[in-house]
PDB file of C-alpha atoms in Angstrom:
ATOM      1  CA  UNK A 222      18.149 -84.011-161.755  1.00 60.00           C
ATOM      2  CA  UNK A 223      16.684 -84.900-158.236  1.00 64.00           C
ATOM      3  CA  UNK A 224      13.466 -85.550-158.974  1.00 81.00           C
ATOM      4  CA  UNK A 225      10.612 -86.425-155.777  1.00 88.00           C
ATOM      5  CA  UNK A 226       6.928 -87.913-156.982  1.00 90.00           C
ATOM      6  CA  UNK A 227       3.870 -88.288-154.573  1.00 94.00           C
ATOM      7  CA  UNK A 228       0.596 -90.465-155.534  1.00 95.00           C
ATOM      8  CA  UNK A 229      -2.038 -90.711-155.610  1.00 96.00           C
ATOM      9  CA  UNK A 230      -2.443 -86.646-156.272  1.00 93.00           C
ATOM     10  CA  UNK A 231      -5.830 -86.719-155.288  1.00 95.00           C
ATOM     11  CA  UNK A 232      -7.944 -89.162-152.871  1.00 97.00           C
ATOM     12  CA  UNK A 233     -11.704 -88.155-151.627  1.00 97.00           C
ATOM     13  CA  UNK A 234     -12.073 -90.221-148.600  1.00 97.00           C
ATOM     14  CA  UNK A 235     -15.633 -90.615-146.141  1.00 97.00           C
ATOM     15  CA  UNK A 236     -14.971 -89.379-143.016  1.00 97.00           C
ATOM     16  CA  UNK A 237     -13.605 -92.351-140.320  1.00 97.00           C
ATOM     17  CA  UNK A 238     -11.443 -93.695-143.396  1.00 98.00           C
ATOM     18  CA  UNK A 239      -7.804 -94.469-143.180  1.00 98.00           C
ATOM     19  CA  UNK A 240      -5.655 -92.314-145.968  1.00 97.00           C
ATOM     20  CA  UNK A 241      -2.286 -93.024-147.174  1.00 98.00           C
ATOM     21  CA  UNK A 242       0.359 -90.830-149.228  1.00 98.00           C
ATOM     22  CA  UNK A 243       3.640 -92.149-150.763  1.00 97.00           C
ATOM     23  CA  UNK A 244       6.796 -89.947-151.839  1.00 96.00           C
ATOM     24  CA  UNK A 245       9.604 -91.725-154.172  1.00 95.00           C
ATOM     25  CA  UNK A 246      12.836 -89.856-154.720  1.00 92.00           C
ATOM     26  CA  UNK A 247      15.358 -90.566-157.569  1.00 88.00           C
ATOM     27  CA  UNK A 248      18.044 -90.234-155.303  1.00 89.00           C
ATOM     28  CA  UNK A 249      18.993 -90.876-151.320  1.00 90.00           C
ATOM     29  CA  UNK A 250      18.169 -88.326-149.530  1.00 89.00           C
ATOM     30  CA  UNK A 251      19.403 -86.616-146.082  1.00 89.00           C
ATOM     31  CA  UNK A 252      16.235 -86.290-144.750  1.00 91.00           C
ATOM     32  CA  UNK A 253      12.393 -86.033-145.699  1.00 94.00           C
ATOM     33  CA  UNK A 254      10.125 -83.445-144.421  1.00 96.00           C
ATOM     34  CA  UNK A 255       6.094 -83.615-144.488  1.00 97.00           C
ATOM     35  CA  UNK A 256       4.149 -80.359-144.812  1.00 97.00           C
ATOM     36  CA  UNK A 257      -0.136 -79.552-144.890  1.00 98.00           C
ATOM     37  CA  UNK A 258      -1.353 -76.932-146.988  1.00 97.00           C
ATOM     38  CA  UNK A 259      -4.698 -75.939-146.590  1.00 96.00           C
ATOM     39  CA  UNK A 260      -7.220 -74.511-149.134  1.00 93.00           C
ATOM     40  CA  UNK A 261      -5.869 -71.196-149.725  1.00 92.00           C
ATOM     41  CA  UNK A 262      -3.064 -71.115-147.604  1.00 95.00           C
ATOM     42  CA  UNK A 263       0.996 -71.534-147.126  1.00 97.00           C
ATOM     43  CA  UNK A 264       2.942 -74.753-146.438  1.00 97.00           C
ATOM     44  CA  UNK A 265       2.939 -75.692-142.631  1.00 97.00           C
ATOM     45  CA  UNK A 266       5.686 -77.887-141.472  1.00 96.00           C
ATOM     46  CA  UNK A 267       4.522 -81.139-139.851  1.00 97.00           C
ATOM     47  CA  UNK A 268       7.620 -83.242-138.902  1.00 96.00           C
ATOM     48  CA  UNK A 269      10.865 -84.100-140.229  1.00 95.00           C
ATOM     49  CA  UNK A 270      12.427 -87.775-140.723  1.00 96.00           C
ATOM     50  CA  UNK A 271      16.157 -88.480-140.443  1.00 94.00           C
ATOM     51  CA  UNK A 272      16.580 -92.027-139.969  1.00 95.00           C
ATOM     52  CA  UNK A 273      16.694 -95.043-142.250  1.00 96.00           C
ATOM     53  CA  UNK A 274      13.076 -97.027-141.438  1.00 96.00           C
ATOM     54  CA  UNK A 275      12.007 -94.129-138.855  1.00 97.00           C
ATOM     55  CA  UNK A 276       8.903 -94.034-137.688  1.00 98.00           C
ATOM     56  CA  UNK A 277       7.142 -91.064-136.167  1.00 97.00           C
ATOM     57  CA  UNK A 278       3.419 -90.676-134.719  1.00 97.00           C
ATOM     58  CA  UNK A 279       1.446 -87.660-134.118  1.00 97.00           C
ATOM     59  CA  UNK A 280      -1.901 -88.321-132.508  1.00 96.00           C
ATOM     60  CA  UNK A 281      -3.911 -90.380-135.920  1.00 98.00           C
ATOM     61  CA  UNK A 282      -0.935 -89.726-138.369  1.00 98.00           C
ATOM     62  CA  UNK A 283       1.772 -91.468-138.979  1.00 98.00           C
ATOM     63  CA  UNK A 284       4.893 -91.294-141.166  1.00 98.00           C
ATOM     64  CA  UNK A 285       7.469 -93.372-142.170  1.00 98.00           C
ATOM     65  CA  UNK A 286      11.092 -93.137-143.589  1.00 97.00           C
ATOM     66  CA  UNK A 287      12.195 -95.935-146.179  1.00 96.00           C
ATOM     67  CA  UNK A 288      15.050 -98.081-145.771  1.00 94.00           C
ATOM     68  CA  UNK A 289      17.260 -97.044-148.045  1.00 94.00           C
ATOM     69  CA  UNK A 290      16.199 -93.336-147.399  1.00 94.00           C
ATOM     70  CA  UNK A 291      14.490 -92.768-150.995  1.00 94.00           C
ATOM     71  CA  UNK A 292      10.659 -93.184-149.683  1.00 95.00           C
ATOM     72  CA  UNK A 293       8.123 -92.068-147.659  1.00 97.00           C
ATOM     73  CA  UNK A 294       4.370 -92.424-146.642  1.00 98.00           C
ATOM     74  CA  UNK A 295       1.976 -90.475-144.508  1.00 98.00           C
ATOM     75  CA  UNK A 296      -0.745 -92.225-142.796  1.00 98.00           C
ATOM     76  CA  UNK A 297      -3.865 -91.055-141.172  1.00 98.00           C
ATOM     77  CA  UNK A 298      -6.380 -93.376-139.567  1.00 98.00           C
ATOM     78  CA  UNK A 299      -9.904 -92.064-139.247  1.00 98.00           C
ATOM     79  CA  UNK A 300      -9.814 -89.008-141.380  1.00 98.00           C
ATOM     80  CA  UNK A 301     -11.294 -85.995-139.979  1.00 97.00           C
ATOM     81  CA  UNK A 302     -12.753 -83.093-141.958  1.00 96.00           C
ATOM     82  CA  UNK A 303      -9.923 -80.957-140.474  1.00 97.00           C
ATOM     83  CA  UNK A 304      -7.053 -82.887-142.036  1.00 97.00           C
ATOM     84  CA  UNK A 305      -8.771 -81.551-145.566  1.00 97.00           C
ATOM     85  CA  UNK A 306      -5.959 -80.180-147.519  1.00 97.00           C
ATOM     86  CA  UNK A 307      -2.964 -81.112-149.497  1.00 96.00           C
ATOM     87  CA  UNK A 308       0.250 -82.995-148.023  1.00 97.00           C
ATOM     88  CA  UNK A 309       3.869 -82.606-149.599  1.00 96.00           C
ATOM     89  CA  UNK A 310       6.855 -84.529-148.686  1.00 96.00           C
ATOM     90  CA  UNK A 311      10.288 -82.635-149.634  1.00 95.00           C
ATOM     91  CA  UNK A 312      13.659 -83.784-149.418  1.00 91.00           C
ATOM     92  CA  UNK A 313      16.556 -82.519-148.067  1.00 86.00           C
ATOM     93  CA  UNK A 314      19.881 -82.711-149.872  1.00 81.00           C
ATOM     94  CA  UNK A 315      22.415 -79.827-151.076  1.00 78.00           C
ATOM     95  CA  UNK A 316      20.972 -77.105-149.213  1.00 79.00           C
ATOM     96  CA  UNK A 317      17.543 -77.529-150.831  1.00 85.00           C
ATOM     97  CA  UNK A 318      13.835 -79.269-150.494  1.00 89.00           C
ATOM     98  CA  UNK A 319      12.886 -80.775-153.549  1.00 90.00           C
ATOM     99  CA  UNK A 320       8.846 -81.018-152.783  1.00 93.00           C
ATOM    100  CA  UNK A 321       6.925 -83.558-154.414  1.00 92.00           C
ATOM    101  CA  UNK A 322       3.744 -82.771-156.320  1.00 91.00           C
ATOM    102  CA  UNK A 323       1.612 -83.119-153.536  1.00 94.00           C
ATOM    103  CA  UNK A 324      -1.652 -85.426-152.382  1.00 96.00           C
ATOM    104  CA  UNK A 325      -4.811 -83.750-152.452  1.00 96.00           C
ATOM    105  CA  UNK A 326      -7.213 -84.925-149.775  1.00 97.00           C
ATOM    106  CA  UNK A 327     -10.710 -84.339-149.297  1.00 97.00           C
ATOM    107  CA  UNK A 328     -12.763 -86.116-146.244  1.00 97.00           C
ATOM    108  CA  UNK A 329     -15.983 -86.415-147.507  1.00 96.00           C
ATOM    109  CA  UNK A 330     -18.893 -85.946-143.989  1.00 93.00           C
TER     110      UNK A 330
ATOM    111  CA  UNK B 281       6.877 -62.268-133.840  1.00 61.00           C
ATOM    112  CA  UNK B 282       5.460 -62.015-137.335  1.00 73.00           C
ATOM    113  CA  UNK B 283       7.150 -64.507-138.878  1.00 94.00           C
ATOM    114  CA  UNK B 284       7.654 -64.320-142.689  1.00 97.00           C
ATOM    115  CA  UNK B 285       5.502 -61.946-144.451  1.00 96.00           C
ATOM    116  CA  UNK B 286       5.507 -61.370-148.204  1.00 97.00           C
ATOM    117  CA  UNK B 287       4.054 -58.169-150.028  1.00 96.00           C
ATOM    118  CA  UNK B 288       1.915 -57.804-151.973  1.00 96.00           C
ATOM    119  CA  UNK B 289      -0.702 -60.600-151.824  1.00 96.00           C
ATOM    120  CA  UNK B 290      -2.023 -60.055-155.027  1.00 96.00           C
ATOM    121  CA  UNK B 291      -0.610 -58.528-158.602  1.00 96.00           C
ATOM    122  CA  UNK B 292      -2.211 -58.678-161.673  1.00 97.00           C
ATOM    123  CA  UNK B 293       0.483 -57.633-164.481  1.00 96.00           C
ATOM    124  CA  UNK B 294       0.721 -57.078-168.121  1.00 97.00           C
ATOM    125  CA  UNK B 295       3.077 -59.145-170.222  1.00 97.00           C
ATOM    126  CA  UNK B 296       6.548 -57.298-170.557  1.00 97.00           C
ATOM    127  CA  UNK B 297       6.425 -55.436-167.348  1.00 97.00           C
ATOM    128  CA  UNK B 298       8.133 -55.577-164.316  1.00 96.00           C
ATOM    129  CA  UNK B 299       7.687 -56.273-160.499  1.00 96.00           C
ATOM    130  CA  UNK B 300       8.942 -56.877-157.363  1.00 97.00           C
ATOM    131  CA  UNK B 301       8.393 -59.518-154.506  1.00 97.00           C
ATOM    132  CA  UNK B 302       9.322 -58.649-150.951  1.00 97.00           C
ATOM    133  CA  UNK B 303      10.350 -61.092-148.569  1.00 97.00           C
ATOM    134  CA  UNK B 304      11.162 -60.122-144.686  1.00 97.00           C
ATOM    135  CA  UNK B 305      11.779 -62.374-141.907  1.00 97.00           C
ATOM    136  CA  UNK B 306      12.273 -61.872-138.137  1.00 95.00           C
ATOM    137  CA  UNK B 307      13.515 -65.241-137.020  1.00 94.00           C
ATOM    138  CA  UNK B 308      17.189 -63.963-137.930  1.00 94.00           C
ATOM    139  CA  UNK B 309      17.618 -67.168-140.280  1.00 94.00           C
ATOM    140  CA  UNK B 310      20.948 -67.349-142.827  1.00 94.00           C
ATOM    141  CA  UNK B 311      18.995 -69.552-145.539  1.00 94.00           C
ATOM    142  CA  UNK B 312      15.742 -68.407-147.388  1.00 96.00           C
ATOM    143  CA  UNK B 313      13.863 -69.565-150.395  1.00 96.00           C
ATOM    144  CA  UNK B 314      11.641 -68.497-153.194  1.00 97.00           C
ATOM    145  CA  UNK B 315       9.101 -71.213-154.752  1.00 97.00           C
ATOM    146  CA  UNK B 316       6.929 -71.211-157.361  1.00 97.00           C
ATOM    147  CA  UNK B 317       3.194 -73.004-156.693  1.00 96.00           C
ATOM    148  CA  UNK B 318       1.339 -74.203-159.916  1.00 93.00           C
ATOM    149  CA  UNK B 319      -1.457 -76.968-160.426  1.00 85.00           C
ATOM    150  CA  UNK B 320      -0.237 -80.551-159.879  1.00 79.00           C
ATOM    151  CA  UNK B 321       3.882 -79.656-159.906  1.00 82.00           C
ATOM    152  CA  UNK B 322       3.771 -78.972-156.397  1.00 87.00           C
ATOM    153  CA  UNK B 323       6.280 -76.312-154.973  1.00 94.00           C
ATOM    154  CA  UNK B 324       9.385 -75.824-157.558  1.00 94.00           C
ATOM    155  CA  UNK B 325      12.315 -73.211-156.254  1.00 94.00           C
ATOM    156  CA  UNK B 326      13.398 -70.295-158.266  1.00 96.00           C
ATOM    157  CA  UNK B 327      16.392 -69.230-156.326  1.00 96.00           C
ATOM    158  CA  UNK B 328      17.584 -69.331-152.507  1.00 95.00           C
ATOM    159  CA  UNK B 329      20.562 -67.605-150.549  1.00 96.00           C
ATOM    160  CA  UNK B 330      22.209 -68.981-147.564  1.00 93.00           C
ATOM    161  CA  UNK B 331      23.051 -65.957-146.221  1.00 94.00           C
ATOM    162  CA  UNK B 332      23.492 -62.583-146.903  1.00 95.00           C
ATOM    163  CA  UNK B 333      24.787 -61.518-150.117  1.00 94.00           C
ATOM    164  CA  UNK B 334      24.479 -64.869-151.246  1.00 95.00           C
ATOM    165  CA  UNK B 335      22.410 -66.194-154.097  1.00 96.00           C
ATOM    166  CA  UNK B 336      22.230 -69.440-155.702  1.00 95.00           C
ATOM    167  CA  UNK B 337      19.949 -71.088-158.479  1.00 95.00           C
ATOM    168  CA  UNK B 338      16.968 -73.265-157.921  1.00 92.00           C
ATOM    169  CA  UNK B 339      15.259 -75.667-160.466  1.00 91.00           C
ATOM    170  CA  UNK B 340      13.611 -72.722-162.152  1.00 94.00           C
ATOM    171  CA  UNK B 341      15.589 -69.766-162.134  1.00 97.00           C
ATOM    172  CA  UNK B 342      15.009 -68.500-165.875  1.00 96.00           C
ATOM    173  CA  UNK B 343      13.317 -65.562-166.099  1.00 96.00           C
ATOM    174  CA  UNK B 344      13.533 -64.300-161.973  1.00 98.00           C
ATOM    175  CA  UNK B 345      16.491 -62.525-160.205  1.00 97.00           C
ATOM    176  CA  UNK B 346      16.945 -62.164-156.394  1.00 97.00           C
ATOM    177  CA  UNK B 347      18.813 -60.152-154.297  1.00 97.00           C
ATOM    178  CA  UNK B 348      20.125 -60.553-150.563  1.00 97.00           C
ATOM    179  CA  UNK B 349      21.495 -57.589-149.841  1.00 95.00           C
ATOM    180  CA  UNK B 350      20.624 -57.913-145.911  1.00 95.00           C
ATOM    181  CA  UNK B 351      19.875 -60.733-143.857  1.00 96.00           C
ATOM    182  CA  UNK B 352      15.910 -60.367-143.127  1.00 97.00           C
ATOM    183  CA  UNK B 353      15.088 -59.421-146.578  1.00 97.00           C
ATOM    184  CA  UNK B 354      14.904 -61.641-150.064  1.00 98.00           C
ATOM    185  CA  UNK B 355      13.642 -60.004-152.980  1.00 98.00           C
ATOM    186  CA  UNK B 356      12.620 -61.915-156.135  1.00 98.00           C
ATOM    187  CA  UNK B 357      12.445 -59.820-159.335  1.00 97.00           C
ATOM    188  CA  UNK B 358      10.596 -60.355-162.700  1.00 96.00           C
ATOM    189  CA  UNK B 359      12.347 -57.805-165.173  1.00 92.00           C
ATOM    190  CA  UNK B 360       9.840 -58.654-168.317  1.00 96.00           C
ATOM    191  CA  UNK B 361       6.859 -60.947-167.115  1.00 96.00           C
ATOM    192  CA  UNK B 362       5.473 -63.500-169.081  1.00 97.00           C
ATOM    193  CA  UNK B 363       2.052 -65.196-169.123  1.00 97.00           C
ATOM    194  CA  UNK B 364       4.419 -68.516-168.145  1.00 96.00           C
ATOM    195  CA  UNK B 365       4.779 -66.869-164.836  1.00 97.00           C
ATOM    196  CA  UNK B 366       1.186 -66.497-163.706  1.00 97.00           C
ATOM    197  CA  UNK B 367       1.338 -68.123-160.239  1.00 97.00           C
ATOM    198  CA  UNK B 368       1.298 -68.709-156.700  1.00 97.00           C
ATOM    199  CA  UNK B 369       4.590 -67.235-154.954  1.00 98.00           C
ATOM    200  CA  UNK B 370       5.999 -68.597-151.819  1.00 98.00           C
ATOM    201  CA  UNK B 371       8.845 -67.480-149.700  1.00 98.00           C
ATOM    202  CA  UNK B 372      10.603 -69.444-146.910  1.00 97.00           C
ATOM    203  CA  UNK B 373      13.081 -69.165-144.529  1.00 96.00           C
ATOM    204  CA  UNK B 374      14.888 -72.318-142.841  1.00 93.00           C
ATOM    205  CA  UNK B 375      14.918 -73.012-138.778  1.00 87.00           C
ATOM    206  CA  UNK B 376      18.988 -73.521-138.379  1.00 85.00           C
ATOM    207  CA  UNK B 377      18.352 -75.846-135.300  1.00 81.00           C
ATOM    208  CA  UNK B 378      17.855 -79.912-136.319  1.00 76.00           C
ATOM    209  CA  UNK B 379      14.516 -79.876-137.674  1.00 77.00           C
ATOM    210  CA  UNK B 380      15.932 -77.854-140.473  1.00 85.00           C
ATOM    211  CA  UNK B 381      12.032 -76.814-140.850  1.00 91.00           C
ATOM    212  CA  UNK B 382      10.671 -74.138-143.274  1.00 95.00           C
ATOM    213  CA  UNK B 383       8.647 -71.328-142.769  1.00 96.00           C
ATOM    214  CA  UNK B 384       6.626 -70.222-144.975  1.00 97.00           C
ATOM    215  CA  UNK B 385       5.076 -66.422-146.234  1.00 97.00           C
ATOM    216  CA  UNK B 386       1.588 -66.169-146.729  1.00 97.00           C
ATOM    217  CA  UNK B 387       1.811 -66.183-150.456  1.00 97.00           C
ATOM    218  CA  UNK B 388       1.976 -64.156-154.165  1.00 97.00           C
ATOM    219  CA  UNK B 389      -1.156 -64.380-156.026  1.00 97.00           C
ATOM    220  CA  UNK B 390       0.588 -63.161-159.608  1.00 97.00           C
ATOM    221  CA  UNK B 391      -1.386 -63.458-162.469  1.00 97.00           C
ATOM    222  CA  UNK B 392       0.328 -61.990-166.417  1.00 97.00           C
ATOM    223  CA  UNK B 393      -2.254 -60.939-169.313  1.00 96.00           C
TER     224      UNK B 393
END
C-alpha cells in the first residue's frame, strides 16, 4: 500500500543552525503537503507543492518537490526556538493524505 | 468562525466499552477525515467521507465506525474499545479550493485500561 517515510524522526539543533527534513513516497504522488505540529497541539497546514522540482519559500523555510514527484524536503536556515515542533509531509492521491511519520525538532538556546 | 472543534478533549475508558467522537465543522466542506496520532507512526486515517452520507475506509478502519449523516458533522464510533486504541484523535476537514489544505480539530486524548 502507499506508504510515505520522513527522517531523520528526531534532530536537536543549537539555535542559528540550518535543519533539513526529507519525505520518500512508494508511489507518485499528486501533490505533497507540509504541516507543523506543536507540543501539544493539532496539525497546522504550512504549504502545499504541486509541481515536479517546485520550489517554494516562506521567510527562512524552504521546501522542495522532487522530480519525479515521490520526494520532498523542508529546509529551515537559522532555526529559531519558535519553529520547535514536529513537521509532517502528506501526500495527496485518491482522495487521501498519507502523512509520513514525522521529524521531531528541537532548537536547542 | 470556529473552525473544527472535536468533543470531548479527554476520555479515559475501560476495555469493552463504548464511545463516541464528535466532529463539527463550519467551513461547509464535502470531505472530512478521522486520524489516529501514536508515537513515531505519525498521523494514520481511520475512515473519511466526501460528503454527506458518504463513508469510505482509511488505512486503519478495524475496530471504528463513522457516520455522516449531515454535512458539518463526522462521528467516529468505538463499539468495544481496546487497550490498542489508546490514542491521540484528530479530525479534519479539507479546503475544496486548490490548496486542497486540511484543517484540523483540536484533538482526542483517549486512553483504554
Amino acid at each position: 500500500g502507499q506508504q510515505v517515510m520522513q527522517i531523520p524522526q528526531y534532530q536537536h539543533v543549537q539555535e542559528g543552525e540550518d535543519f533539513t527534513t526529507y519525505c520518500n513516497s512508494s508511489t507518485t504522488l499528486s501533490n505533497i503537503q507540509w504541516y507543523k505540529q506543536r507540543p501539544g497541539g493539532h496539525p497546522v497546514f504550512l504549504i502545499q507543492l504541486v509541481k515536479s522540482g517546485e520550489v517554494k519559500k516562506q521567510k527562512r523555510l524552504t521546501f522542495q518537490f522532487g522530480e519525479a514527484k515521490k520526494n520532498s524536503s523542508l529546509h529551515i536556515t537559522a532555526t529559531q526556538t519558535t519553529d520547535v515542533g514536529t513537521y509532517f509531509c502528506a501526500g495527496y492521491t485518491g482522495n487521501q493524505f498519507y502523512f509520513g511519520t514525522g521529524t521531531s525538532l528541537t532548537v536547542i538556546p | 468562525n470556529a473552525g473544527v472543534t472535536q468533543t470531548p478533549k479527554f476520555r479515559v475508558l475501560k476495555t469493552g466499552q463504548s464511545m463516541t467522537l464528535l466532529c463539527a465543522q463550519d467551513m461547509n466542506h464535502e470531505y472530512m477525515y478521522w486520524y489516529r496520532q501514536d508515537p513515531g507512526m505519525g498521523l494514520r486515517l481511520i475512515h473519511y467521507s466526501v460528503g454527506e452520507g458518504t463513508t469510505a475506509k482509511g488505512e486503519v478502519p478495524d475496530g471504528y465506525n463513522v457516520s455522516r449523516l449531515k454535512k458539518q458533522n463526522f462521528l467516529l464510533g468505538l463499539e468495544s474499545a481496546a487497550p490498542s486504541q489508546t490514542s491521540v484523535y484528530f479530525c479534519a476537514s479539507k479546503d475544496p479550493g486548490m490548496n486542497r489544505k486540511l484543517f484540523f480539530g483540536s484533538g482526542t486524548q483517549l486512553s483504554v485500561l
